[in-house]
Amino acid sequence: MPCLTNRRIPAGTYGGVRGWRYENFSYLALLDCSQFEKMTSDLRFRPAKYEDWKLTFEFKKDGLKSYVEKIWGWDEKKQKKFHKENFDPKKTEIIQSENNEIGYWTIRTSDSEIYLENLIIGKDFQNSGFGTKTMDLIIKKSKKEKKPIRLRVLKENKRAKKFYENLGFEKILESENHYEMKKTGYNNV
C-alpha cells in the first residue's frame, strides 16, 4: 500500500526510491509504508555519559568548525576545553541508527518552552532524513506539551537556518552572530 510522506528525502537514498522536487523545495516521495518505517524505525536515543564529551566534540567539530572559523577562528585546544567544561550529559542524548552513533542532541525543557541547544548529525549521515526525523520527535513533544520550541543558529550556517525554516521555525531575534528561532508547535504545525 503506498504511503505519501512529506518528509524531505533525497532522491535515490532509500533502496532506489526516487524523490521529486516541488516549487517549495521540499521533497515528496511515494513510498510503501513499510519502506518508510524501516528507514526511520531504527532511530534510537541513548543517554549520554560523561565520557561522551569526546564523541560529541568530534560531531560538533565536523559540523560547526567551518562556521566558527569564519566568525571567531578555530583554536582546537580552546574549543575542546570549552566543550568539555560545558558538556552536560544529563541534557544530552546520543542519536543512533542501526549500529552507528550518528549524532547528538542537547535539550532543555522548562515549564514554558523546549530549548534545543544542539542538534548535530554527523557528516556521513546528513541528507538521509535523520535530522528531520529527530526534529519530528521534538515537534510532537511540543504539540503534546503545548510548548514552543526555541533554538539559536549561527548566521554563517545558512543551511541549518533553511532546515529549520522548512520545519516552520521563524526568526524572532538577531544578534551579531546568531539567529534566535522559534516554532509554536501546537498552533502552526
Short mmCIF file of C-alpha atoms in Angstrom, two decimals:
data_model
loop_
_atom_site.label_atom_id
_atom_site.label_comp_id
_atom_site.label_asym_id
_atom_site.label_seq_id
_atom_site.Cartn_x
_atom_site.Cartn_y
_atom_site.Cartn_z
CA MET A 1 0.00 0.00 0.00
CA PRO A 2 1.51 3.37 -0.95
CA CYS A 3 2.32 5.87 1.77
CA LEU A 4 2.68 9.58 0.98
CA THR A 5 5.13 11.31 3.27
CA ASN A 6 6.01 14.99 3.36
CA ARG A 7 9.43 14.39 4.87
CA ARG A 8 12.34 15.69 2.81
CA ILE A 9 14.00 12.64 1.31
CA PRO A 10 16.91 12.99 -1.14
CA ALA A 11 16.33 11.21 -4.42
CA GLY A 12 17.69 7.68 -4.64
CA THR A 13 18.68 7.46 -0.99
CA TYR A 14 16.44 4.63 0.14
CA GLY A 15 16.52 1.46 -1.91
CA GLY A 16 16.29 3.29 -5.20
CA VAL A 17 13.14 5.18 -4.24
CA ARG A 18 13.21 8.46 -6.13
CA GLY A 19 12.19 11.84 -4.71
CA TRP A 20 10.57 14.68 -6.60
CA ARG A 21 11.36 18.34 -6.09
CA TYR A 22 8.46 20.80 -5.97
CA GLU A 23 8.35 24.58 -6.03
CA ASN A 24 8.61 24.83 -2.24
CA PHE A 25 11.90 22.92 -2.43
CA SER A 26 10.67 20.08 -0.25
CA TYR A 27 10.97 16.52 -1.41
CA LEU A 28 7.99 14.21 -1.57
CA ALA A 29 8.28 10.52 -2.27
CA LEU A 30 5.61 7.93 -2.80
CA LEU A 31 6.76 5.06 -0.63
CA ASP A 32 5.44 1.78 0.56
CA CYS A 33 4.70 2.48 4.27
CA SER A 34 6.81 -0.49 5.34
CA GLN A 35 9.80 1.01 3.47
CA PHE A 36 9.40 4.32 5.31
CA GLU A 37 9.02 2.60 8.69
CA LYS A 38 12.19 0.61 8.05
CA MET A 39 14.08 3.82 7.21
CA THR A 40 13.14 5.60 10.41
CA SER A 41 12.27 2.97 12.99
CA ASP A 42 15.91 2.22 13.73
CA LEU A 43 16.49 5.71 15.16
CA ARG A 44 17.39 5.35 18.85
CA PHE A 45 18.48 7.73 21.59
CA ARG A 46 20.72 6.77 24.48
CA PRO A 47 21.51 8.93 27.49
CA ALA A 48 24.96 10.46 27.21
CA LYS A 49 27.68 9.59 29.69
CA TYR A 50 30.39 11.98 30.79
CA GLU A 51 32.96 10.29 28.54
CA ASP A 52 30.74 11.10 25.53
CA TRP A 53 32.11 14.64 25.62
CA LYS A 54 34.82 13.40 23.22
CA LEU A 55 32.33 11.89 20.77
CA THR A 56 30.09 14.95 20.87
CA PHE A 57 33.09 17.23 20.41
CA GLU A 58 34.03 15.35 17.23
CA PHE A 59 30.47 15.70 15.90
CA LYS A 60 30.48 19.39 16.80
CA LYS A 61 33.88 19.95 15.21
CA ASP A 62 32.82 18.20 11.99
CA GLY A 63 29.54 20.10 11.86
CA LEU A 64 30.45 23.58 13.06
CA LYS A 65 34.20 24.15 12.67
CA SER A 66 33.96 25.86 9.27
CA TYR A 67 31.33 28.31 10.59
CA VAL A 68 33.12 29.00 13.88
CA GLU A 69 36.36 29.53 11.96
CA LYS A 70 34.77 32.28 9.84
CA ILE A 71 33.39 34.11 12.88
CA TRP A 72 35.92 33.69 15.70
CA GLY A 73 38.67 31.47 14.33
CA TRP A 74 39.19 27.88 15.48
CA ASP A 75 41.64 27.10 18.26
CA GLU A 76 41.40 23.32 18.76
CA LYS A 77 42.61 23.36 22.39
CA LYS A 78 40.28 26.19 23.42
CA GLN A 79 37.30 24.67 21.63
CA LYS A 80 37.91 21.26 23.21
CA LYS A 81 38.32 22.81 26.68
CA PHE A 82 35.16 24.90 26.27
CA HIS A 83 33.16 21.90 25.04
CA LYS A 84 34.37 19.64 27.85
CA GLU A 85 33.59 22.25 30.53
CA ASN A 86 30.09 22.90 29.15
CA PHE A 87 29.12 19.35 28.19
CA ASP A 88 26.11 18.24 30.24
CA PRO A 89 25.34 14.52 29.87
CA LYS A 90 22.07 14.97 31.80
CA LYS A 91 20.61 17.06 28.94
CA THR A 92 22.30 15.20 26.07
CA GLU A 93 21.34 12.08 24.16
CA ILE A 94 23.39 10.25 21.56
CA ILE A 95 21.43 9.55 18.37
CA GLN A 96 21.93 6.07 16.98
CA SER A 97 20.86 4.27 13.83
CA GLU A 98 21.45 0.57 13.41
CA ASN A 99 24.91 0.09 14.96
CA ASN A 100 26.11 3.64 14.35
CA GLU A 101 26.29 6.69 16.58
CA ILE A 102 25.16 9.31 14.10
CA GLY A 103 24.91 12.49 16.16
CA TYR A 104 23.53 14.03 19.32
CA TRP A 105 21.05 16.49 20.69
CA THR A 106 21.00 18.61 23.82
CA ILE A 107 17.59 19.77 25.03
CA ARG A 108 16.50 21.91 27.96
CA THR A 109 12.83 21.74 28.86
CA SER A 110 11.19 24.24 31.18
CA ASP A 111 7.58 24.90 32.16
CA SER A 112 7.26 27.37 29.30
CA GLU A 113 9.37 26.02 26.41
CA ILE A 114 11.59 23.38 24.83
CA TYR A 115 15.03 24.78 24.05
CA LEU A 116 17.10 22.87 21.50
CA GLU A 117 20.65 23.69 22.48
CA ASN A 118 22.29 21.36 19.95
CA LEU A 119 21.25 19.04 17.16
CA ILE A 120 24.24 17.76 15.24
CA ILE A 121 24.12 14.89 12.78
CA GLY A 122 27.49 13.52 11.62
CA LYS A 123 28.57 14.40 8.09
CA ASP A 124 28.34 10.79 6.91
CA PHE A 125 24.68 10.66 7.95
CA GLN A 126 23.45 14.06 6.75
CA ASN A 127 20.93 14.36 3.92
CA SER A 128 19.43 11.00 4.88
CA GLY A 129 16.38 12.26 6.77
CA PHE A 130 17.80 11.73 10.27
CA GLY A 131 17.72 15.42 11.19
CA THR A 132 14.12 15.75 10.01
CA LYS A 133 13.06 12.58 11.82
CA THR A 134 14.72 13.80 15.02
CA MET A 135 13.01 17.19 14.73
CA ASP A 136 9.66 15.46 14.10
CA LEU A 137 10.01 13.92 17.57
CA ILE A 138 10.68 17.29 19.19
CA ILE A 139 7.76 18.86 17.31
CA LYS A 140 5.44 16.06 18.51
CA LYS A 141 6.63 16.67 22.09
CA SER A 142 5.99 20.39 21.60
CA LYS A 143 2.42 19.73 20.43
CA LYS A 144 1.73 17.28 23.25
CA GLU A 145 3.07 19.60 25.95
CA LYS A 146 1.73 22.76 24.25
CA LYS A 147 5.15 24.41 24.45
CA PRO A 148 7.04 26.35 21.80
CA ILE A 149 10.46 25.19 20.61
CA ARG A 150 13.27 27.72 20.62
CA LEU A 151 16.83 27.46 19.26
CA ARG A 152 19.78 29.50 18.10
CA VAL A 153 21.65 29.08 14.83
CA LEU A 154 24.87 30.70 13.63
CA LYS A 155 24.24 33.25 10.89
CA GLU A 156 27.06 31.67 8.90
CA ASN A 157 25.21 28.34 8.94
CA LYS A 158 22.69 29.19 6.22
CA ARG A 159 21.98 25.51 5.62
CA ALA A 160 20.80 25.00 9.21
CA LYS A 161 18.70 28.15 9.11
CA LYS A 162 16.98 26.93 5.94
CA PHE A 163 16.46 23.47 7.51
CA TYR A 164 14.64 25.00 10.49
CA GLU A 165 12.66 27.41 8.31
CA ASN A 166 11.45 24.43 6.26
CA LEU A 167 10.17 22.93 9.53
CA GLY A 168 8.19 26.08 10.32
CA PHE A 169 10.61 27.93 12.58
CA GLU A 170 10.64 31.71 12.37
CA LYS A 171 13.40 34.16 13.21
CA ILE A 172 12.43 36.07 16.34
CA LEU A 173 15.71 37.77 17.28
CA GLU A 174 19.03 38.54 15.67
CA SER A 175 22.39 39.17 17.32
CA GLU A 176 25.77 39.81 15.75
CA ASN A 177 26.43 36.11 15.06
CA HIS A 178 23.17 34.25 15.69
CA TYR A 179 19.53 34.00 14.73
CA GLU A 180 17.13 33.07 17.51
CA MET A 181 14.33 30.95 16.05
CA LYS A 182 11.02 29.72 17.42
CA LYS A 183 8.24 27.34 16.47
CA THR A 184 4.95 27.22 18.28
CA GLY A 185 4.23 23.55 17.75
CA TYR A 186 0.64 23.44 18.93
CA ASN A 187 -0.62 26.35 16.82
CA ASN A 188 1.10 26.19 13.47
CA VAL A 189 2.46 22.69 12.86
#
